[in-house]
Amino acid sequence: GTRPEMVELLRRHVAQEKENQRGLGMAQQAIADGNCESAERMLIATRETLSFHDDWARTSGQVEKCRQEAVIRRAGATTPTARAKMGESEKLFEDGKLLLKKRQYKESLPFFQKCLDVDKDNAECHLALGSVHARLREPDKGAAHYREFLRLAPDHERAPEIRRLLEDFEAQKK
């Protein structure tokens, strides 16, 4: 015959949890290999695990650490001075981001500009400045920062959206 509905439901749940366990293992291997993006994708796919929630939370922290280390490597921040400079840049960015979330665009501007003074290759600061200038109705300045953002981070998750914005901006200029 057929299995009772509850048994079938439990069987599917167990199968999903086994898949989640496998995905978490693959995410941890990706972290070990330095592939933070792949690990993050696998972590997203396993976020609803119940049996392996503690493993998921630990792996999530490892992914965040992996991403931070990748940023440090890309920036070439291997000396203590370079790491301190990067930390200052991140602090300025976070302060500006708080103001941006509060829609205090003019007030956030100096933080993002100082962020770039400290680290001219900080793609996130360019992205934020592009957004601030766009909201302050300074589209040319915003577009310049968006272009620099795309140059520095062409594979960023927001890159396709920014490319569309720039294409629309260029089309409107013509």
PDB file of C-alpha atoms in Angstrom:
ATOM      1  CA  GLY A   1       0.000   0.000   0.000  1.00  0.00           C
ATOM      2  CA  THR A   2       0.690   3.566   0.571  1.00  0.00           C
ATOM      3  CA  ARG A   3       2.388   5.318   3.444  1.00  0.00           C
ATOM      4  CA  PRO A   4       0.327   7.437   5.792  1.00  0.00           C
ATOM      5  CA  GLU A   5       0.539  11.141   5.005  1.00  0.00           C
ATOM      6  CA  MET A   6       2.471  11.941   8.205  1.00  0.00           C
ATOM      7  CA  VAL A   7       5.092   9.304   7.428  1.00  0.00           C
ATOM      8  CA  GLU A   8       5.531  10.690   3.924  1.00  0.00           C
ATOM      9  CA  LEU A   9       5.893  14.213   5.321  1.00  0.00           C
ATOM     10  CA  LEU A  10       8.549  13.072   7.794  1.00  0.00           C
ATOM     11  CA  ARG A  11      10.373  11.152   5.077  1.00  0.00           C
ATOM     12  CA  ARG A  12      10.541  14.288   2.904  1.00  0.00           C
ATOM     13  CA  HIS A  13      11.722  16.347   5.876  1.00  0.00           C
ATOM     14  CA  VAL A  14      14.523  13.868   6.645  1.00  0.00           C
ATOM     15  CA  ALA A  15      15.582  13.857   2.995  1.00  0.00           C
ATOM     16  CA  GLN A  16      15.666  17.682   2.985  1.00  0.00           C
ATOM     17  CA  GLU A  17      17.713  17.752   6.188  1.00  0.00           C
ATOM     18  CA  LYS A  18      20.200  15.288   4.675  1.00  0.00           C
ATOM     19  CA  GLU A  19      20.466  17.590   1.662  1.00  0.00           C
ATOM     20  CA  ASN A  20      20.967  20.561   3.994  1.00  0.00           C
ATOM     21  CA  GLN A  21      23.737  18.691   5.811  1.00  0.00           C
ATOM     22  CA  ARG A  22      25.430  17.942   2.486  1.00  0.00           C
ATOM     23  CA  GLY A  23      25.068  21.585   1.411  1.00  0.00           C
ATOM     24  CA  LEU A  24      26.602  22.822   4.666  1.00  0.00           C
ATOM     25  CA  GLY A  25      29.530  20.478   4.161  1.00  0.00           C
ATOM     26  CA  MET A  26      30.008  21.831   0.639  1.00  0.00           C
ATOM     27  CA  ALA A  27      29.783  25.413   1.977  1.00  0.00           C
ATOM     28  CA  GLN A  28      32.484  24.659   4.540  1.00  0.00           C
ATOM     29  CA  GLN A  29      34.678  23.170   1.826  1.00  0.00           C
ATOM     30  CA  ALA A  30      34.123  26.244  -0.348  1.00  0.00           C
ATOM     31  CA  ILE A  31      35.201  28.437   2.576  1.00  0.00           C
ATOM     32  CA  ALA A  32      38.332  26.327   3.019  1.00  0.00           C
ATOM     33  CA  ASP A  33      39.022  26.803  -0.701  1.00  0.00           C
ATOM     34  CA  GLY A  34      38.523  30.573  -0.346  1.00  0.00           C
ATOM     35  CA  ASN A  35      35.392  30.616  -2.507  1.00  0.00           C
ATOM     36  CA  CYS A  36      33.194  32.833  -0.325  1.00  0.00           C
ATOM     37  CA  GLU A  37      30.536  33.479  -2.961  1.00  0.00           C
ATOM     38  CA  SER A  38      29.941  29.793  -3.588  1.00  0.00           C
ATOM     39  CA  ALA A  39      29.773  29.150   0.154  1.00  0.00           C
ATOM     40  CA  GLU A  40      27.261  31.957   0.563  1.00  0.00           C
ATOM     41  CA  ARG A  41      25.023  30.524  -2.183  1.00  0.00           C
ATOM     42  CA  MET A  42      25.056  27.119  -0.497  1.00  0.00           C
ATOM     43  CA  LEU A  43      24.324  28.733   2.845  1.00  0.00           C
ATOM     44  CA  ILE A  44      21.288  30.500   1.406  1.00  0.00           C
ATOM     45  CA  ALA A  45      20.033  27.198  -0.005  1.00  0.00           C
ATOM     46  CA  THR A  46      20.258  25.563   3.436  1.00  0.00           C
ATOM     47  CA  ARG A  47      18.926  28.436   5.573  1.00  0.00           C
ATOM     48  CA  GLU A  48      15.735  26.583   6.574  1.00  0.00           C
ATOM     49  CA  THR A  49      17.511  23.688   8.247  1.00  0.00           C
ATOM     50  CA  LEU A  50      16.222  22.733  11.662  1.00  0.00           C
ATOM     51  CA  SER A  51      18.490  19.847  12.583  1.00  0.00           C
ATOM     52  CA  PHE A  52      21.692  21.651  11.598  1.00  0.00           C
ATOM     53  CA  HIS A  53      20.831  25.179  12.713  1.00  0.00           C
ATOM     54  CA  ASP A  54      23.943  25.480  14.933  1.00  0.00           C
ATOM     55  CA  ASP A  55      26.163  24.310  12.059  1.00  0.00           C
ATOM     56  CA  TRP A  56      24.405  26.764   9.762  1.00  0.00           C
ATOM     57  CA  ALA A  57      24.988  29.667  12.175  1.00  0.00           C
ATOM     58  CA  ARG A  58      28.662  28.740  12.604  1.00  0.00           C
ATOM     59  CA  THR A  59      29.107  28.450   8.833  1.00  0.00           C
ATOM     60  CA  SER A  60      27.378  31.793   8.352  1.00  0.00           C
ATOM     61  CA  GLY A  61      29.978  33.409  10.617  1.00  0.00           C
ATOM     62  CA  GLN A  62      32.748  31.690   8.675  1.00  0.00           C
ATOM     63  CA  VAL A  63      31.336  33.020   5.394  1.00  0.00           C
ATOM     64  CA  GLU A  64      31.344  36.557   6.789  1.00  0.00           C
ATOM     65  CA  LYS A  65      34.939  36.149   7.954  1.00  0.00           C
ATOM     66  CA  CYS A  66      35.839  34.694   4.538  1.00  0.00           C
ATOM     67  CA  ARG A  67      34.344  37.731   2.810  1.00  0.00           C
ATOM     68  CA  GLN A  68      36.260  40.129   5.072  1.00  0.00           C
ATOM     69  CA  GLU A  69      39.515  38.293   4.427  1.00  0.00           C
ATOM     70  CA  ALA A  70      38.838  38.361   0.681  1.00  0.00           C
ATOM     71  CA  VAL A  71      38.366  42.127   0.834  1.00  0.00           C
ATOM     72  CA  ILE A  72      41.650  42.454   2.717  1.00  0.00           C
ATOM     73  CA  ARG A  73      43.453  40.290   0.146  1.00  0.00           C
ATOM     74  CA  ARG A  74      41.982  42.240  -2.785  1.00  0.00           C
ATOM     75  CA  ALA A  75      42.994  45.493  -1.157  1.00  0.00           C
ATOM     76  CA  GLY A  76      46.488  44.145  -0.568  1.00  0.00           C
ATOM     77  CA  ALA A  77      46.155  45.058   3.112  1.00  0.00           C
ATOM     78  CA  THR A  78      48.808  42.717   4.428  1.00  0.00           C
ATOM     79  CA  THR A  79      50.681  45.140   6.711  1.00  0.00           C
ATOM     80  CA  PRO A  80      49.288  46.415  10.019  1.00  0.00           C
ATOM     81  CA  THR A  81      49.196  49.958   8.593  1.00  0.00           C
ATOM     82  CA  ALA A  82      47.224  48.833   5.543  1.00  0.00           C
ATOM     83  CA  ARG A  83      44.785  46.917   7.758  1.00  0.00           C
ATOM     84  CA  ALA A  84      44.289  49.978   9.992  1.00  0.00           C
ATOM     85  CA  LYS A  85      43.641  52.113   6.916  1.00  0.00           C
ATOM     86  CA  MET A  86      41.104  49.619   5.692  1.00  0.00           C
ATOM     87  CA  GLY A  87      39.434  49.562   9.107  1.00  0.00           C
ATOM     88  CA  GLU A  88      39.152  53.353   9.054  1.00  0.00           C
ATOM     89  CA  SER A  89      37.620  53.200   5.577  1.00  0.00           C
ATOM     90  CA  GLU A  90      35.057  50.622   6.723  1.00  0.00           C
ATOM     91  CA  LYS A  91      34.147  52.705   9.792  1.00  0.00           C
ATOM     92  CA  LEU A  92      33.565  55.802   7.640  1.00  0.00           C
ATOM     93  CA  PHE A  93      31.481  53.725   5.237  1.00  0.00           C
ATOM     94  CA  GLU A  94      29.316  52.295   8.038  1.00  0.00           C
ATOM     95  CA  ASP A  95      28.775  55.764   9.538  1.00  0.00           C
ATOM     96  CA  GLY A  96      27.750  57.116   6.146  1.00  0.00           C
ATOM     97  CA  LYS A  97      25.476  54.141   5.551  1.00  0.00           C
ATOM     98  CA  LEU A  98      23.611  54.827   8.800  1.00  0.00           C
ATOM     99  CA  LEU A  99      22.918  58.382   7.674  1.00  0.00           C
ATOM    100  CA  LEU A 100      21.932  57.157   4.223  1.00  0.00           C
ATOM    101  CA  LYS A 101      19.384  54.782   5.773  1.00  0.00           C
ATOM    102  CA  LYS A 102      17.946  57.733   7.677  1.00  0.00           C
ATOM    103  CA  ARG A 103      17.667  59.605   4.372  1.00  0.00           C
ATOM    104  CA  GLN A 104      20.160  62.209   5.549  1.00  0.00           C
ATOM    105  CA  TYR A 105      21.859  62.390   2.187  1.00  0.00           C
ATOM    106  CA  LYS A 106      23.816  65.636   2.580  1.00  0.00           C
ATOM    107  CA  GLU A 107      25.034  64.551   5.991  1.00  0.00           C
ATOM    108  CA  SER A 108      26.242  61.187   4.661  1.00  0.00           C
ATOM    109  CA  LEU A 109      28.212  62.740   1.806  1.00  0.00           C
ATOM    110  CA  PRO A 110      31.342  63.706   3.834  1.00  0.00           C
ATOM    111  CA  PHE A 111      31.622  60.212   5.324  1.00  0.00           C
ATOM    112  CA  PHE A 112      31.645  58.526   1.928  1.00  0.00           C
ATOM    113  CA  GLN A 113      34.053  61.125   0.537  1.00  0.00           C
ATOM    114  CA  LYS A 114      36.431  60.581   3.466  1.00  0.00           C
ATOM    115  CA  CYS A 115      36.041  56.846   2.926  1.00  0.00           C
ATOM    116  CA  LEU A 116      37.437  57.361  -0.584  1.00  0.00           C
ATOM    117  CA  ASP A 117      40.149  59.685   0.710  1.00  0.00           C
ATOM    118  CA  VAL A 118      41.348  56.810   2.890  1.00  0.00           C
ATOM    119  CA  ASP A 119      40.775  54.082   0.273  1.00  0.00           C
ATOM    120  CA  LYS A 120      40.144  55.335  -3.277  1.00  0.00           C
ATOM    121  CA  ASP A 121      39.452  51.782  -4.469  1.00  0.00           C
ATOM    122  CA  ASN A 122      36.591  51.053  -2.055  1.00  0.00           C
ATOM    123  CA  ALA A 123      33.838  49.961  -4.439  1.00  0.00           C
ATOM    124  CA  GLU A 124      31.128  50.141  -1.765  1.00  0.00           C
ATOM    125  CA  CYS A 125      31.957  53.794  -1.075  1.00  0.00           C
ATOM    126  CA  HIS A 126      31.682  54.556  -4.794  1.00  0.00           C
ATOM    127  CA  LEU A 127      28.338  52.771  -4.911  1.00  0.00           C
ATOM    128  CA  ALA A 128      27.066  54.737  -1.918  1.00  0.00           C
ATOM    129  CA  LEU A 129      28.323  58.041  -3.334  1.00  0.00           C
ATOM    130  CA  GLY A 130      26.609  57.282  -6.627  1.00  0.00           C
ATOM    131  CA  SER A 131      23.373  56.732  -4.757  1.00  0.00           C
ATOM    132  CA  VAL A 132      23.757  59.884  -2.649  1.00  0.00           C
ATOM    133  CA  HIS A 133      24.515  62.075  -5.675  1.00  0.00           C
ATOM    134  CA  ALA A 134      21.565  60.609  -7.550  1.00  0.00           C
ATOM    135  CA  ARG A 135      19.268  61.410  -4.627  1.00  0.00           C
ATOM    136  CA  LEU A 136      20.687  64.915  -4.376  1.00  0.00           C
ATOM    137  CA  ARG A 137      19.797  65.390  -8.061  1.00  0.00           C
ATOM    138  CA  GLU A 138      23.433  65.410  -9.182  1.00  0.00           C
ATOM    139  CA  PRO A 139      23.178  62.650 -11.802  1.00  0.00           C
ATOM    140  CA  ASP A 140      26.510  63.298 -13.524  1.00  0.00           C
ATOM    141  CA  LYS A 141      28.439  62.944 -10.262  1.00  0.00           C
ATOM    142  CA  GLY A 142      26.386  59.883  -9.360  1.00  0.00           C
ATOM    143  CA  ALA A 143      27.041  58.276 -12.735  1.00  0.00           C
ATOM    144  CA  ALA A 144      30.790  58.854 -12.371  1.00  0.00           C
ATOM    145  CA  HIS A 145      30.820  57.007  -9.040  1.00  0.00           C
ATOM    146  CA  TYR A 146      28.623  54.231 -10.428  1.00  0.00           C
ATOM    147  CA  ARG A 147      31.068  53.772 -13.321  1.00  0.00           C
ATOM    148  CA  GLU A 148      33.982  53.565 -10.902  1.00  0.00           C
ATOM    149  CA  PHE A 149      32.030  51.076  -8.789  1.00  0.00           C
ATOM    150  CA  LEU A 150      31.523  48.857 -11.867  1.00  0.00           C
ATOM    151  CA  ARG A 151      35.200  49.137 -12.770  1.00  0.00           C
ATOM    152  CA  LEU A 152      36.241  48.050  -9.276  1.00  0.00           C
ATOM    153  CA  ALA A 153      33.555  45.404  -8.697  1.00  0.00           C
ATOM    154  CA  PRO A 154      32.202  44.147 -12.037  1.00  0.00           C
ATOM    155  CA  ASP A 155      30.912  40.920 -10.437  1.00  0.00           C
ATOM    156  CA  HIS A 156      29.216  42.553  -7.442  1.00  0.00           C
ATOM    157  CA  GLU A 157      25.647  41.364  -6.817  1.00  0.00           C
ATOM    158  CA  ARG A 158      24.334  44.881  -7.547  1.00  0.00           C
ATOM    159  CA  ALA A 159      26.411  45.354 -10.726  1.00  0.00           C
ATOM    160  CA  PRO A 160      23.588  44.378 -13.160  1.00  0.00           C
ATOM    161  CA  GLU A 161      21.221  46.852 -11.503  1.00  0.00           C
ATOM    162  CA  ILE A 162      23.817  49.655 -11.662  1.00  0.00           C
ATOM    163  CA  ARG A 163      24.559  48.880 -15.315  1.00  0.00           C
ATOM    164  CA  ARG A 164      20.837  49.278 -16.096  1.00  0.00           C
ATOM    165  CA  LEU A 165      20.719  52.568 -14.210  1.00  0.00           C
ATOM    166  CA  LEU A 166      23.692  53.870 -16.185  1.00  0.00           C
ATOM    167  CA  GLU A 167      22.186  52.698 -19.471  1.00  0.00           C
ATOM    168  CA  ASP A 168      18.935  54.500 -18.645  1.00  0.00           C
ATOM    169  CA  PHE A 169      20.872  57.609 -17.637  1.00  0.00           C
ATOM    170  CA  GLU A 170      22.857  57.605 -20.886  1.00  0.00           C
ATOM    171  CA  ALA A 171      19.668  57.068 -22.929  1.00  0.00           C
ATOM    172  CA  GLN A 172      18.005  60.046 -21.221  1.00  0.00           C
ATOM    173  CA  LYS A 173      21.020  62.260 -21.903  1.00  0.00           C
ATOM    174  CA  LYS A 174      20.727  61.581 -25.647  1.00  0.00           C
TER     175      LYS A 174
END
